mmCIF file of C-alpha atoms in Angstrom:
data_model
loop_
_atom_site.group_PDB
_atom_site.id
_atom_site.type_symbol
_atom_site.label_atom_id
_atom_site.label_comp_id
_atom_site.label_asym_id
_atom_site.label_seq_id
_atom_site.Cartn_x
_atom_site.Cartn_y
_atom_site.Cartn_z
ATOM 1 C CA MET A 12 201.069 -21.240 94.306
ATOM 2 C CA SER A 13 203.613 -22.432 91.724
ATOM 3 C CA ARG A 14 201.556 -25.792 91.457
ATOM 4 C CA LEU A 15 198.930 -23.605 90.143
ATOM 5 C CA LEU A 16 201.043 -21.717 87.588
ATOM 6 C CA LEU A 17 202.704 -25.031 86.376
ATOM 7 C CA ALA A 18 199.691 -27.203 86.403
ATOM 8 C CA PRO A 19 199.237 -28.814 83.051
ATOM 9 C CA CYS A 20 196.381 -27.742 81.061
ATOM 10 C CA PRO A 21 193.736 -30.375 80.715
ATOM 11 C CA ARG A 22 193.421 -32.023 77.212
ATOM 12 C CA LEU A 23 190.594 -31.480 75.332
ATOM 13 C CA ARG A 24 188.711 -34.410 74.298
ATOM 14 C CA PRO A 25 188.212 -35.053 70.724
ATOM 15 C CA ARG A 26 184.406 -34.509 71.351
ATOM 16 C CA ASP A 27 185.107 -31.218 72.885
ATOM 17 C CA ALA A 28 187.339 -30.033 69.926
ATOM 18 C CA VAL A 29 184.568 -30.677 67.606
ATOM 19 C CA ASP A 30 181.887 -28.687 69.670
ATOM 20 C CA ALA A 31 184.029 -25.798 70.007
ATOM 21 C CA ILE A 32 184.795 -25.810 66.227
ATOM 22 C CA ALA A 33 180.928 -26.136 65.457
ATOM 23 C CA LEU A 34 180.129 -23.346 67.801
ATOM 24 C CA PHE A 35 182.743 -20.955 66.217
ATOM 25 C CA VAL A 36 181.510 -21.915 62.676
ATOM 26 C CA LEU A 37 178.014 -21.150 64.106
ATOM 27 C CA ARG A 38 178.925 -18.031 65.513
ATOM 28 C CA ILE A 39 180.547 -16.966 62.038
ATOM 29 C CA LEU A 40 177.382 -17.827 60.272
ATOM 30 C CA ILE A 41 175.239 -15.827 62.632
ATOM 31 C CA LEU A 42 177.478 -12.742 61.924
ATOM 32 C CA LEU A 43 177.411 -13.408 58.099
ATOM 33 C CA THR A 44 173.570 -13.881 58.233
ATOM 34 C CA LEU A 45 173.284 -10.354 60.501
ATOM 35 C CA TRP A 46 175.557 -8.273 58.099
ATOM 36 C CA ALA A 47 173.451 -9.808 54.990
ATOM 37 C CA PHE A 48 170.465 -8.811 56.417
ATOM 38 C CA ILE A 49 171.836 -5.124 57.246
ATOM 39 C CA GLY A 50 173.085 -5.166 53.586
ATOM 40 C CA VAL A 51 169.628 -5.847 52.104
ATOM 41 C CA ALA A 52 167.914 -3.512 54.396
ATOM 42 C CA VAL A 53 170.318 -0.581 53.552
ATOM 43 C CA TRP A 54 169.869 -1.630 49.653
ATOM 44 C CA ALA A 55 166.088 -1.495 50.044
ATOM 45 C CA ILE A 56 166.193 1.869 51.908
ATOM 46 C CA LEU A 57 168.615 3.462 49.074
ATOM 47 C CA ARG A 58 166.608 1.687 46.133
ATOM 48 C CA GLU A 59 163.422 3.080 47.640
ATOM 49 C CA ARG A 60 164.675 6.792 47.934
ATOM 50 C CA ARG A 61 166.095 6.688 43.869
ATOM 51 C CA MET A 62 162.373 5.642 43.224
ATOM 52 C CA ARG A 63 160.711 8.359 44.782
ATOM 53 C CA PRO A 64 160.081 11.244 42.172
ATOM 54 C CA ALA A 65 162.624 14.005 42.663
ATOM 55 C CA ILE A 66 159.871 16.444 41.066
ATOM 56 C CA HIS A 67 157.097 17.540 43.502
ATOM 57 C CA PRO A 68 153.657 16.939 41.947
ATOM 58 C CA CYS A 69 152.615 19.599 40.085
ATOM 59 C CA ALA A 70 149.881 21.873 41.901
ATOM 60 C CA ALA A 71 146.700 21.120 40.810
ATOM 61 C CA THR A 72 143.114 21.730 42.576
ATOM 62 C CA LEU A 73 139.948 19.930 42.503
ATOM 63 C CA ILE A 74 137.143 22.524 42.654
ATOM 64 C CA ARG A 75 133.683 21.359 43.537
ATOM 65 C CA LEU A 76 130.848 22.577 40.976
ATOM 66 C CA GLY A 77 127.524 23.582 42.001
ATOM 67 C CA ALA A 78 124.236 24.171 39.689
ATOM 68 C CA GLU A 79 125.195 24.927 36.143
ATOM 69 C CA GLY A 80 128.515 24.369 36.426
ATOM 70 C CA GLN A 81 129.358 27.146 38.622
ATOM 71 C CA ILE A 82 132.049 26.996 41.213
ATOM 72 C CA ALA A 83 130.680 26.220 44.553
ATOM 73 C CA GLN A 84 131.263 28.543 47.421
ATOM 74 C CA GLY A 85 132.103 27.729 50.907
ATOM 75 C CA ALA A 86 134.163 25.457 52.741
ATOM 76 C CA GLY A 87 134.705 22.268 51.004
ATOM 77 C CA SER A 88 134.814 23.515 47.576
ATOM 78 C CA ARG A 89 138.421 23.560 46.616
ATOM 79 C CA TYR A 90 140.817 20.461 47.244
ATOM 80 C CA PRO A 91 144.506 21.459 46.739
ATOM 81 C CA LEU A 92 146.355 18.273 45.393
ATOM 82 C CA GLY A 93 149.852 19.709 45.404
ATOM 83 C CA SER A 94 150.762 18.435 49.057
ATOM 84 C CA SER A 95 150.219 14.728 48.409
ATOM 85 C CA THR A 96 150.953 12.062 45.766
ATOM 86 C CA MET A 97 147.623 10.305 46.357
ATOM 87 C CA VAL A 98 143.992 11.821 47.396
ATOM 88 C CA TRP A 99 141.054 9.533 48.387
ATOM 89 C CA ILE A 100 137.531 10.466 47.362
ATOM 90 C CA GLY A 101 134.186 8.885 49.251
ATOM 91 C CA ARG A 102 131.990 9.112 51.857
ATOM 92 C CA ASP A 103 134.323 8.049 54.324
ATOM 93 C CA PRO A 104 135.160 10.589 56.880
ATOM 94 C CA ASN A 105 139.088 9.952 56.141
ATOM 95 C CA CYS A 106 138.751 10.687 52.760
ATOM 96 C CA VAL A 107 140.366 14.308 51.623
ATOM 97 C CA VAL A 108 137.576 14.948 49.541
ATOM 98 C CA ARG A 109 134.469 13.976 51.270
ATOM 99 C CA ILE A 110 131.137 13.515 49.366
ATOM 100 C CA ASP A 111 128.039 13.218 51.632
ATOM 101 C CA ASN A 112 125.880 11.508 48.820
ATOM 102 C CA GLU A 113 124.157 8.130 48.973
ATOM 103 C CA PHE A 114 125.516 7.384 45.401
ATOM 104 C CA VAL A 115 129.053 7.732 46.403
ATOM 105 C CA SER A 116 131.093 4.647 47.872
ATOM 106 C CA LEU A 117 133.068 5.168 51.152
ATOM 107 C CA GLN A 118 135.892 5.017 49.089
ATOM 108 C CA HIS A 119 134.693 5.898 45.623
ATOM 109 C CA ALA A 120 137.980 6.797 43.675
ATOM 110 C CA ARG A 121 141.427 8.052 44.098
ATOM 111 C CA ILE A 122 143.526 10.851 42.396
ATOM 112 C CA ILE A 123 147.269 9.985 42.080
ATOM 113 C CA TRP A 124 150.273 11.575 40.729
ATOM 114 C CA GLN A 125 152.449 9.395 38.337
ATOM 115 C CA ALA A 126 155.928 10.837 38.434
ATOM 116 C CA GLU A 127 157.117 8.663 35.714
ATOM 117 C CA GLN A 128 154.447 10.182 33.293
ATOM 118 C CA GLN A 129 154.198 13.501 35.196
ATOM 119 C CA ALA A 130 150.502 13.438 35.086
ATOM 120 C CA TRP A 131 147.624 13.030 37.688
ATOM 121 C CA TRP A 132 145.318 9.961 37.129
ATOM 122 C CA ILE A 133 142.029 9.399 38.410
ATOM 123 C CA GLU A 134 140.996 5.718 39.213
ATOM 124 C CA ASP A 135 137.646 4.194 39.956
ATOM 125 C CA LEU A 136 137.870 1.965 43.135
ATOM 126 C CA ASP A 137 135.259 -0.661 42.031
ATOM 127 C CA SER A 138 132.563 1.594 43.012
ATOM 128 C CA HIS A 139 128.834 0.652 42.160
ATOM 129 C CA ASN A 140 128.033 4.014 40.107
ATOM 130 C CA GLY A 141 131.371 4.522 38.723
ATOM 131 C CA ILE A 142 133.151 8.002 37.709
ATOM 132 C CA GLN A 143 132.747 10.063 34.605
ATOM 133 C CA VAL A 144 135.533 12.377 33.174
ATOM 134 C CA ASN A 145 134.177 14.854 30.481
ATOM 135 C CA GLU A 146 131.100 12.617 30.458
ATOM 136 C CA ALA A 147 132.667 9.522 29.645
ATOM 137 C CA ARG A 148 132.553 6.474 32.296
ATOM 138 C CA VAL A 149 136.121 5.645 32.916
ATOM 139 C CA MET A 150 137.703 3.152 35.414
ATOM 140 C CA ARG A 151 141.172 4.962 34.939
ATOM 141 C CA SER A 152 141.983 8.134 33.307
ATOM 142 C CA GLU A 153 144.644 10.810 33.031
ATOM 143 C CA LEU A 154 143.533 14.220 34.402
ATOM 144 C CA ASN A 155 144.245 17.279 31.957
ATOM 145 C CA ASP A 156 143.312 21.017 32.784
ATOM 146 C CA ALA A 157 139.713 21.890 33.044
ATOM 147 C CA ASP A 158 138.586 18.108 33.039
ATOM 148 C CA ILE A 159 135.127 17.697 34.581
ATOM 149 C CA ILE A 160 134.706 14.582 36.928
ATOM 150 C CA ASN A 161 131.512 13.325 37.709
ATOM 151 C CA ILE A 162 131.035 11.570 41.126
ATOM 152 C CA GLY A 163 127.746 10.348 42.123
ATOM 153 C CA GLY A 164 125.992 13.287 40.588
ATOM 154 C CA VAL A 165 128.266 15.587 42.288
ATOM 155 C CA GLN A 166 130.995 17.714 39.614
ATOM 156 C CA PHE A 167 134.271 18.847 40.094
ATOM 157 C CA ARG A 168 136.905 20.767 37.757
ATOM 158 C CA PHE A 169 140.465 19.556 37.660
ATOM 159 C CA ASP A 170 142.492 22.670 37.583
ATOM 160 C CA THR A 171 146.325 22.331 37.170
ATOM 161 C CA ASN A 172 146.679 26.265 37.194
ATOM 162 C CA PRO A 173 144.422 27.320 39.756
ATOM 163 C CA PRO A 174 143.916 31.188 40.171
ATOM 164 C CA THR A 175 145.096 32.480 43.448
ATOM 165 C CA PRO A 176 142.155 33.828 45.356
#
């Protein structure tokens, strides 16, 4: 037993020492890379949080108009925009504002909240028939209270202060 305790340690050959040092350096580099990745991920998350608008989009409603500019009655005639910063308009069943009309593209337009400008905007998504705001064809336009939007022959009124029913 005393032989085992007093036995000399085997000497490392020069090649083994270099391998041990290289392995140690590799482990350190892997740890540094991992910490750098975690740091970048945390920085990106914090940056995204700061970029989110602190102010909730102002309440607005898109109201479908019927014949002679009268407010259409029934389901699908009012679309509140305050709960989302982007609202899709088109024939696609997944669109928030669904228009079942042959002159409307699947994803025809979208209404977005621009936090920097504190305003709602409408954008044409390269549709064939385009969009009109107050009878002027536009690709992108800021929306103001009582603007009339025409999409494929269907009219909407944009209200920022919708009346309570």
